[in-house]
mmCIF file with all atom_site columns, C-alpha atoms in Angstrom:
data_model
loop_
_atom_site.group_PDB
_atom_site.id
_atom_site.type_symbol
_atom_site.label_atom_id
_atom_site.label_alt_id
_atom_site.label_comp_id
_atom_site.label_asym_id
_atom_site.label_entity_id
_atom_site.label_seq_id
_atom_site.pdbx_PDB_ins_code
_atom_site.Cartn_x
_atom_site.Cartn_y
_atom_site.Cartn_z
_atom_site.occupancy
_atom_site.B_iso_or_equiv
_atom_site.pdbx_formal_charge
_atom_site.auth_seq_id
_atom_site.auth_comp_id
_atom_site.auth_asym_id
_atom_site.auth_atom_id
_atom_site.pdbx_PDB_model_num
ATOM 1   C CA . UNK A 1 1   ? 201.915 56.556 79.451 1.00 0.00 ? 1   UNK A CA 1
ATOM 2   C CA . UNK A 1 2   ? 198.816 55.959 77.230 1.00 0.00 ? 2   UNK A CA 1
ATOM 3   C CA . UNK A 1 3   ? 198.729 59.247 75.586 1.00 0.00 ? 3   UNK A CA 1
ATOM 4   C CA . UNK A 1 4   ? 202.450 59.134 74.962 1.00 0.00 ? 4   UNK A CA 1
ATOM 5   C CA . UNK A 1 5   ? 203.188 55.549 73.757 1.00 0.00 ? 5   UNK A CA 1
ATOM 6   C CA . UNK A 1 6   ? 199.831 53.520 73.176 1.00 0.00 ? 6   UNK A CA 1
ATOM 7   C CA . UNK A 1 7   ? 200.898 51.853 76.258 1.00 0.00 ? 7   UNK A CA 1
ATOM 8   C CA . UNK A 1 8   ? 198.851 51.343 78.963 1.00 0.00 ? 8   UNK A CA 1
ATOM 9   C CA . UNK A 1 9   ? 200.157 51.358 82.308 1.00 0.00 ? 9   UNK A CA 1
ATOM 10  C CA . UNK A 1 10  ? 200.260 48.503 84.638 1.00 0.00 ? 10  UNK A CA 1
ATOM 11  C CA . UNK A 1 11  ? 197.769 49.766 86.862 1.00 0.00 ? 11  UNK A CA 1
ATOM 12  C CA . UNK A 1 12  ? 195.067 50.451 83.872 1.00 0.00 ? 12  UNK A CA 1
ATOM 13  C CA . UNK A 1 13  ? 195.741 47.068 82.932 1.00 0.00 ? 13  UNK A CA 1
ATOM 14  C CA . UNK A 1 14  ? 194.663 45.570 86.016 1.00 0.00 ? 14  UNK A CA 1
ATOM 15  C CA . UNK A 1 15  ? 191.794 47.637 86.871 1.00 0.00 ? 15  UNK A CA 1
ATOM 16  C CA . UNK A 1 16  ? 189.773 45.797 84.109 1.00 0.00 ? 16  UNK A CA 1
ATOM 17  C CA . UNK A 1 17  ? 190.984 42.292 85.433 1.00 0.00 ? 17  UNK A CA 1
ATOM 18  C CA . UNK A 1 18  ? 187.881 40.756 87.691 1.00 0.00 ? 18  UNK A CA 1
ATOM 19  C CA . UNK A 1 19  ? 189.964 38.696 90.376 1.00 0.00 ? 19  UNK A CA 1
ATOM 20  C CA . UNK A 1 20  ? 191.776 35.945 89.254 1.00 0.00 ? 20  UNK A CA 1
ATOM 21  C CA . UNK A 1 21  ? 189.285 33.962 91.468 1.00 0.00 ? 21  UNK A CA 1
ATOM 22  C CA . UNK A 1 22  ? 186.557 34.395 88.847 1.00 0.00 ? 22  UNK A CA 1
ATOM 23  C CA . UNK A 1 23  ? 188.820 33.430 85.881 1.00 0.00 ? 23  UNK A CA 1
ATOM 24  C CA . UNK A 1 24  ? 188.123 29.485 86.766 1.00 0.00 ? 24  UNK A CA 1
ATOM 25  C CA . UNK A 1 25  ? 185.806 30.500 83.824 1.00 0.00 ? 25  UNK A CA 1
ATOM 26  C CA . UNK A 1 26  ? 186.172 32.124 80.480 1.00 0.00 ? 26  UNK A CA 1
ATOM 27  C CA . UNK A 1 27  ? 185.829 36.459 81.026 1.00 0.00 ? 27  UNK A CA 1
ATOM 28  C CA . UNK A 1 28  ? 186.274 39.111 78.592 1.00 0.00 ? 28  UNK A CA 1
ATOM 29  C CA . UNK A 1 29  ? 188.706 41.572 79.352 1.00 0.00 ? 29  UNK A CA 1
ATOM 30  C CA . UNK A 1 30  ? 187.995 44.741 77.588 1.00 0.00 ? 30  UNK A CA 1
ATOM 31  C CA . UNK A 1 31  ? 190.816 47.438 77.415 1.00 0.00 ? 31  UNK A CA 1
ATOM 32  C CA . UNK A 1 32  ? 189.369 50.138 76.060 1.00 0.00 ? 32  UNK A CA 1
ATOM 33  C CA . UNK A 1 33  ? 190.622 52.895 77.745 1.00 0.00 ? 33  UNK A CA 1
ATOM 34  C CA . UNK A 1 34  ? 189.251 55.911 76.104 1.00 0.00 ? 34  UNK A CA 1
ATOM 35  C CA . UNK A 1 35  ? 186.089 57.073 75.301 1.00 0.00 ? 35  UNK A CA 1
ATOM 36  C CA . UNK A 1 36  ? 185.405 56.697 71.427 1.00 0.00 ? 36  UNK A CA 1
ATOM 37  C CA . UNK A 1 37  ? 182.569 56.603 69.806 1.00 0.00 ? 37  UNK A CA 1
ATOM 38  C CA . UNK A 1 38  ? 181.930 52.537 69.386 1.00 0.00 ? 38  UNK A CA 1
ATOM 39  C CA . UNK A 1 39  ? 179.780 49.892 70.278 1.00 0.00 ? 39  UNK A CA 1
ATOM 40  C CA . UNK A 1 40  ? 179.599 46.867 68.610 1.00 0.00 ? 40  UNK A CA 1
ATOM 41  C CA . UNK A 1 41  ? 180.837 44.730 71.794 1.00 0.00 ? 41  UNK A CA 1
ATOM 42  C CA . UNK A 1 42  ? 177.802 45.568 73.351 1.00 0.00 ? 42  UNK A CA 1
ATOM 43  C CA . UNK A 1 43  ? 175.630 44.346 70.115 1.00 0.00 ? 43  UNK A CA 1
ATOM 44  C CA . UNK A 1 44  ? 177.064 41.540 69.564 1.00 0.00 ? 44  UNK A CA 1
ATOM 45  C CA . UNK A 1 45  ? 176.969 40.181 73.808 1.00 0.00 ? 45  UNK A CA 1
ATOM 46  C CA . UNK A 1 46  ? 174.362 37.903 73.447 1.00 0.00 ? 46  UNK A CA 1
ATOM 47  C CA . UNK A 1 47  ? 174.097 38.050 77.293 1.00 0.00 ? 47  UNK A CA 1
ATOM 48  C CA . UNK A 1 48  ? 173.890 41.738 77.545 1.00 0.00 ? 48  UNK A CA 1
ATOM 49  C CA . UNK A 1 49  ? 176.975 41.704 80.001 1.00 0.00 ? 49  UNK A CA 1
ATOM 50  C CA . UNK A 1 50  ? 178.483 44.471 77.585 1.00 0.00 ? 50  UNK A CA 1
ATOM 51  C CA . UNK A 1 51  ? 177.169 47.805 78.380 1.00 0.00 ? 51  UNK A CA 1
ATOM 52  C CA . UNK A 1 52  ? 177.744 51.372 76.739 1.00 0.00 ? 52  UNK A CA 1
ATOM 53  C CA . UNK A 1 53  ? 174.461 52.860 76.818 1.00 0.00 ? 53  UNK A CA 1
ATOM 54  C CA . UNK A 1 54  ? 172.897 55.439 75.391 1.00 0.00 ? 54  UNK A CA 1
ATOM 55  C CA . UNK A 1 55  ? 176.267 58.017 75.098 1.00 0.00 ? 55  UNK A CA 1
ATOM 56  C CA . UNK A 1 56  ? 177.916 55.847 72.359 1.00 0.00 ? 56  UNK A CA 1
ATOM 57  C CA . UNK A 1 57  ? 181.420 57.709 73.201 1.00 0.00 ? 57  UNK A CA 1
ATOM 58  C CA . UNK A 1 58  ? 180.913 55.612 76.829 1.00 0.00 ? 58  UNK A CA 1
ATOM 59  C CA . UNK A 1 59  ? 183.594 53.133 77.497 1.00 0.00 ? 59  UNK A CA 1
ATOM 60  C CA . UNK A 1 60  ? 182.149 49.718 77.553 1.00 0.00 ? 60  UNK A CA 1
ATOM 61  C CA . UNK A 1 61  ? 181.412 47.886 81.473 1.00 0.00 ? 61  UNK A CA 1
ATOM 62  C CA . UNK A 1 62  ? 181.784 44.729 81.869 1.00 0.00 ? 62  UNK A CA 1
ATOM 63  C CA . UNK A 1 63  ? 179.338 42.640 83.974 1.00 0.00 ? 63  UNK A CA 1
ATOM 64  C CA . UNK A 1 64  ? 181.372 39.686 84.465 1.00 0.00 ? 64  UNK A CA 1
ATOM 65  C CA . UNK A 1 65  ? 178.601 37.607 86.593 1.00 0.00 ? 65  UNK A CA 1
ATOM 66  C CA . UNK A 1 66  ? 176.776 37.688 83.400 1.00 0.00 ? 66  UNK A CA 1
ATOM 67  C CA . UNK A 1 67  ? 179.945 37.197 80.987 1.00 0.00 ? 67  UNK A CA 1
ATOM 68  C CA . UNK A 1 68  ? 179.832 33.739 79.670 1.00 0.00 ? 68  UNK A CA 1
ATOM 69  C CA . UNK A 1 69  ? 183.224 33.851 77.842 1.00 0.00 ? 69  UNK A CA 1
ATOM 70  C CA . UNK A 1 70  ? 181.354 33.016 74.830 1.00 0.00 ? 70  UNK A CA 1
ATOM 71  C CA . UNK A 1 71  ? 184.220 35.291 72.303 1.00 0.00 ? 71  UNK A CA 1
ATOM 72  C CA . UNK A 1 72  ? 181.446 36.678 70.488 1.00 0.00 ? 72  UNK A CA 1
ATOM 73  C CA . UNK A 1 73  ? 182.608 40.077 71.433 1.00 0.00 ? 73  UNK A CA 1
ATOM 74  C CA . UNK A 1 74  ? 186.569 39.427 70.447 1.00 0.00 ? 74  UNK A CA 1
ATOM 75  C CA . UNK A 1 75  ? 185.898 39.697 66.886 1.00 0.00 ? 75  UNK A CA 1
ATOM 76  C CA . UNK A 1 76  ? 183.308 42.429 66.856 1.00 0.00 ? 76  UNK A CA 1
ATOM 77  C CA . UNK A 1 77  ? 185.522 44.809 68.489 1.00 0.00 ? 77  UNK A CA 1
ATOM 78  C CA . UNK A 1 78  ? 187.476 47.377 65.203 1.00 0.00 ? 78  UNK A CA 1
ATOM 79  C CA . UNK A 1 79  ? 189.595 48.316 68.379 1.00 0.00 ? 79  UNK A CA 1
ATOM 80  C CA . UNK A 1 80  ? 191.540 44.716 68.744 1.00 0.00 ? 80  UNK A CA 1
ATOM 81  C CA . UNK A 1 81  ? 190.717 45.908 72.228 1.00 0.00 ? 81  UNK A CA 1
ATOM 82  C CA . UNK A 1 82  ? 188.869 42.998 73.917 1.00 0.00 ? 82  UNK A CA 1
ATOM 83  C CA . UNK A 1 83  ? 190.155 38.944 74.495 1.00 0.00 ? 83  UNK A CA 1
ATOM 84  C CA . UNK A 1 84  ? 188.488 36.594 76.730 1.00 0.00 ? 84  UNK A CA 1
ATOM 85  C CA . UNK A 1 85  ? 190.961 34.752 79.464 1.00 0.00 ? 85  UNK A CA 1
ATOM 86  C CA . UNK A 1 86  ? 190.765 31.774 82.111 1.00 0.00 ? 86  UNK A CA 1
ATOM 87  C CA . UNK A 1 87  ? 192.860 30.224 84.442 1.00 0.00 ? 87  UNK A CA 1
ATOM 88  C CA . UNK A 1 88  ? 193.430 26.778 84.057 1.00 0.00 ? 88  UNK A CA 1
ATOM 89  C CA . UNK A 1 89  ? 195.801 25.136 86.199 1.00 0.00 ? 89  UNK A CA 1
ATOM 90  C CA . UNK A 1 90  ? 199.018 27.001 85.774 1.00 0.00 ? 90  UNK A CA 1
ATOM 91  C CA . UNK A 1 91  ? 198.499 27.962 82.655 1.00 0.00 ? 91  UNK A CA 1
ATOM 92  C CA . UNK A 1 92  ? 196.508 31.313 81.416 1.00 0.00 ? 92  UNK A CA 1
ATOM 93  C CA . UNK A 1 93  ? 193.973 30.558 78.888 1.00 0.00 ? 93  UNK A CA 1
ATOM 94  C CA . UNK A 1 94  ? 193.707 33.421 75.830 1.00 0.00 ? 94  UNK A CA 1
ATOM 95  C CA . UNK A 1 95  ? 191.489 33.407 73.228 1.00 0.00 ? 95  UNK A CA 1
ATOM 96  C CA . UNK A 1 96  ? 192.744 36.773 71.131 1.00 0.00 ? 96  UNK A CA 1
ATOM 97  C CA . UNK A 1 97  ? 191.929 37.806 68.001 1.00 0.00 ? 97  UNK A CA 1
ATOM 98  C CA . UNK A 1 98  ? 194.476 37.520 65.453 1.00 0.00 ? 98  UNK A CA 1
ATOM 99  C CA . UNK A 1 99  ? 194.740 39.436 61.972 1.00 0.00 ? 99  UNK A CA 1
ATOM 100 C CA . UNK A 1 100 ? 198.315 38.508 60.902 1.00 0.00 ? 100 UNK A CA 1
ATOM 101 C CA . UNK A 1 101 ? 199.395 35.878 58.075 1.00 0.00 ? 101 UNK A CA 1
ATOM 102 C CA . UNK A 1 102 ? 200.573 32.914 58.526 1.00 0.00 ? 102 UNK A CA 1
ATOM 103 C CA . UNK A 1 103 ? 197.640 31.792 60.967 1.00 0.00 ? 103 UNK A CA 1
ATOM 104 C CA . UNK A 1 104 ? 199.339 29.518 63.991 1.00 0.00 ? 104 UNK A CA 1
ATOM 105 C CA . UNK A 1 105 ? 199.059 25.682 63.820 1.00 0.00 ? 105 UNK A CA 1
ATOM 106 C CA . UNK A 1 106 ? 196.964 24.449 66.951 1.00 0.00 ? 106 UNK A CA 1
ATOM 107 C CA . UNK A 1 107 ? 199.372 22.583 68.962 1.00 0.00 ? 107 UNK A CA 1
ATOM 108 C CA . UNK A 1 108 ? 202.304 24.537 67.550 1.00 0.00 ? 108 UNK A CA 1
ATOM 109 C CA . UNK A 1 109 ? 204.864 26.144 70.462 1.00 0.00 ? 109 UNK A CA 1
ATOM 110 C CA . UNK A 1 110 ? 204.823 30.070 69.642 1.00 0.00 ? 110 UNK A CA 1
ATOM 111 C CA . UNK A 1 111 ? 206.318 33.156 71.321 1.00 0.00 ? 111 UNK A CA 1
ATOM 112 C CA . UNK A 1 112 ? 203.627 34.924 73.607 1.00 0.00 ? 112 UNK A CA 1
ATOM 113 C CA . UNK A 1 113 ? 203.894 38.952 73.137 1.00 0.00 ? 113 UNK A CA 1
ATOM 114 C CA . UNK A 1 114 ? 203.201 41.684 75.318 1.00 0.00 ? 114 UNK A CA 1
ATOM 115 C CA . UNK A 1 115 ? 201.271 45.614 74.132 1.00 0.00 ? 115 UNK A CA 1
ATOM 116 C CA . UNK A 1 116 ? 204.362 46.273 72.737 1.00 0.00 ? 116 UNK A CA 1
ATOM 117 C CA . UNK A 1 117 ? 204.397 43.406 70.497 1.00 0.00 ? 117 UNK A CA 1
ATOM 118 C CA . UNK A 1 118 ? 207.928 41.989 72.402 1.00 0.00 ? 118 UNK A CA 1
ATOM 119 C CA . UNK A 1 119 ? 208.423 38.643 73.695 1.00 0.00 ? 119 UNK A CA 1
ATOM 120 C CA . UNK A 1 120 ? 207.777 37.551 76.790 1.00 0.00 ? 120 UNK A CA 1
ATOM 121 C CA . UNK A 1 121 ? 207.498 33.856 77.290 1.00 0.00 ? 121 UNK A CA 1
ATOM 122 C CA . UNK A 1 122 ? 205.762 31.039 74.981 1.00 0.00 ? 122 UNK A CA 1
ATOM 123 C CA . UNK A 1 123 ? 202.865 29.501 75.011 1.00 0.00 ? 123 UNK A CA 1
ATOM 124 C CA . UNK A 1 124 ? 200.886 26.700 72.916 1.00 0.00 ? 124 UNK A CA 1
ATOM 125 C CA . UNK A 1 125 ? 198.153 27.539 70.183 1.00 0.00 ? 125 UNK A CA 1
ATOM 126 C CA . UNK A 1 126 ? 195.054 25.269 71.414 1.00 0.00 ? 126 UNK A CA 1
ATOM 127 C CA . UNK A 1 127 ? 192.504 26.406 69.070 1.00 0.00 ? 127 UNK A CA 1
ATOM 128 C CA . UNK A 1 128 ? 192.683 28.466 65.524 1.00 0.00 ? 128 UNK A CA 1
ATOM 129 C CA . UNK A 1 129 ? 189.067 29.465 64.424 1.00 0.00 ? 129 UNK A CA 1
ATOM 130 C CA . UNK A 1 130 ? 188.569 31.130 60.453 1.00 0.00 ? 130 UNK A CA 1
ATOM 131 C CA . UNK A 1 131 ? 185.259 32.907 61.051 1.00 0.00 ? 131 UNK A CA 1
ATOM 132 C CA . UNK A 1 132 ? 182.711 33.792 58.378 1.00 0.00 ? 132 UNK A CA 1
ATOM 133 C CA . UNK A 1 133 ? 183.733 37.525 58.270 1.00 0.00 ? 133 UNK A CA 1
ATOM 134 C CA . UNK A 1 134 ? 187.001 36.855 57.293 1.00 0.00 ? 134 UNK A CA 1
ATOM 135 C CA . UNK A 1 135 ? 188.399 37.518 60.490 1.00 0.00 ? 135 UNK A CA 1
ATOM 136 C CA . UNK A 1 136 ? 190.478 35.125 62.836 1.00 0.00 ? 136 UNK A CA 1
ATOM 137 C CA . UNK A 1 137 ? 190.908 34.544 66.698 1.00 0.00 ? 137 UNK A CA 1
ATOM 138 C CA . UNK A 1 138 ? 193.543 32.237 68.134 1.00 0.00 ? 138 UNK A CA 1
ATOM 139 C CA . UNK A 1 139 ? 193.398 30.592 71.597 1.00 0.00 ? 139 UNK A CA 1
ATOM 140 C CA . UNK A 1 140 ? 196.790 30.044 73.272 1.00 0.00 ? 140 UNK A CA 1
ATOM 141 C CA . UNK A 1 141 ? 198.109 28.609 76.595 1.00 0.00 ? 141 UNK A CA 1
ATOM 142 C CA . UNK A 1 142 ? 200.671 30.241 78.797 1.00 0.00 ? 142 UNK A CA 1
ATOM 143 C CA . UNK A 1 143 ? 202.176 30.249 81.650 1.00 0.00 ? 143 UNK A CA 1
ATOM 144 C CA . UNK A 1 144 ? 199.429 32.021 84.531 1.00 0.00 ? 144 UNK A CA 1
ATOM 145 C CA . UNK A 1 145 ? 202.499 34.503 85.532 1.00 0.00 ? 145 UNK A CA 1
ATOM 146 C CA . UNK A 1 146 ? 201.750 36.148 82.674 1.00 0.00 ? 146 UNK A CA 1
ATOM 147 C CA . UNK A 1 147 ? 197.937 36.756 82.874 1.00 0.00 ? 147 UNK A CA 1
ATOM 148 C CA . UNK A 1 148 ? 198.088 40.885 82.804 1.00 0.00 ? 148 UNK A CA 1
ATOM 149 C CA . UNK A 1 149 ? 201.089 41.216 80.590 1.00 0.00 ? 149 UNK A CA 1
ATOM 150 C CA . UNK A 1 150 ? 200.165 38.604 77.527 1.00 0.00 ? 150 UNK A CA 1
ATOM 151 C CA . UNK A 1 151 ? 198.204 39.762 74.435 1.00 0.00 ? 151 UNK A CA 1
ATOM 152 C CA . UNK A 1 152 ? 199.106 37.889 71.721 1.00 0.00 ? 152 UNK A CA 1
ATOM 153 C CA . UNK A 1 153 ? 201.679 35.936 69.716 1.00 0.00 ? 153 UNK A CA 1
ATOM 154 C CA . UNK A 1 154 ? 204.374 35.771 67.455 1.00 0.00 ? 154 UNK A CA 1
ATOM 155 C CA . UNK A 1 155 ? 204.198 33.353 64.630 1.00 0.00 ? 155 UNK A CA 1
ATOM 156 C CA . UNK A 1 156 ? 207.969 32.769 62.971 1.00 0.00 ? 156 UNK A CA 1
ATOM 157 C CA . UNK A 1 157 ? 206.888 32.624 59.615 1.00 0.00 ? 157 UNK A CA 1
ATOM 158 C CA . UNK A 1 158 ? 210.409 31.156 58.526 1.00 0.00 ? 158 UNK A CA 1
#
């Protein structure tokens, strides 16, 4: 399905999931799927729990015992690939990066999206952060039924 749509499948989705048991705390989850040539997720970890090593076409590995959640690596990534989630109480916690105009309100009630940029429930913005790059990353709320199909959100700009 990845080679054919840009998709991936369930199954590839949840393979880079830790259990939802460690998600009390803020994780990255890094979908990059493919080996590319890339690395700036591992430079920027300032707790080394990014890893490519020396074969820079190496997909990233997670060590999530030494993943702090700290988002650091959601803005490096060129790829969009990489968003850091918790679960709080019902609710799944993303923090996504976000390069579409107009930038969410925090507290505003917006549609949550799925890879294919469709619908899928809604969710509240909690936290809108301009970085110094020029870049932005949003943190939204959802409901936790959602936690491997979520990516991002829709902003009605009307």
């Amino acid at each position: 399905m990845l080679k054919e749509t840009g998709v991936a499948e369930p199954r590839m989705i949840r393979s880079v999931f830790p259990d939802s048991r460690v998600l009390v705390k803020p994780k990255a989850i890094i979908e990059c799927y493919e080996a590319i040539p890339c690395d700036p997720c591992e430079t920027a970890c300032p707790t080394g729990a990014i890893e490519v090593g020396a074969d820079i076409n190496a997909r990233p590995v997670l060590d999530v015992d030494a993943c702090t959640g700290c988002r650091r690596c959601v803005t490096a990534c060129p790829g969009l690939a990489i968003f850091v989630v918790s679960i709080q109480e019902d609710k799944a916690v993303f923090t996504v990066p976000y390069e579409m105009l107009p930038l969410p309100e925090e507290g505003a009630l917006v549609n949550v999206a799925d890879r294919c940029g469709q619908p899928i429930g809604t969710g509240e913005v909690r936290k809108v952060r301009k970085h110094a790059d020029r870049t932005a990353s949003i943190t939204f709320a959802t409901d936790k039924g959602l936690l491997y199909e979520a990516v991002t959100v829709v902003v009605d700009d009307g």
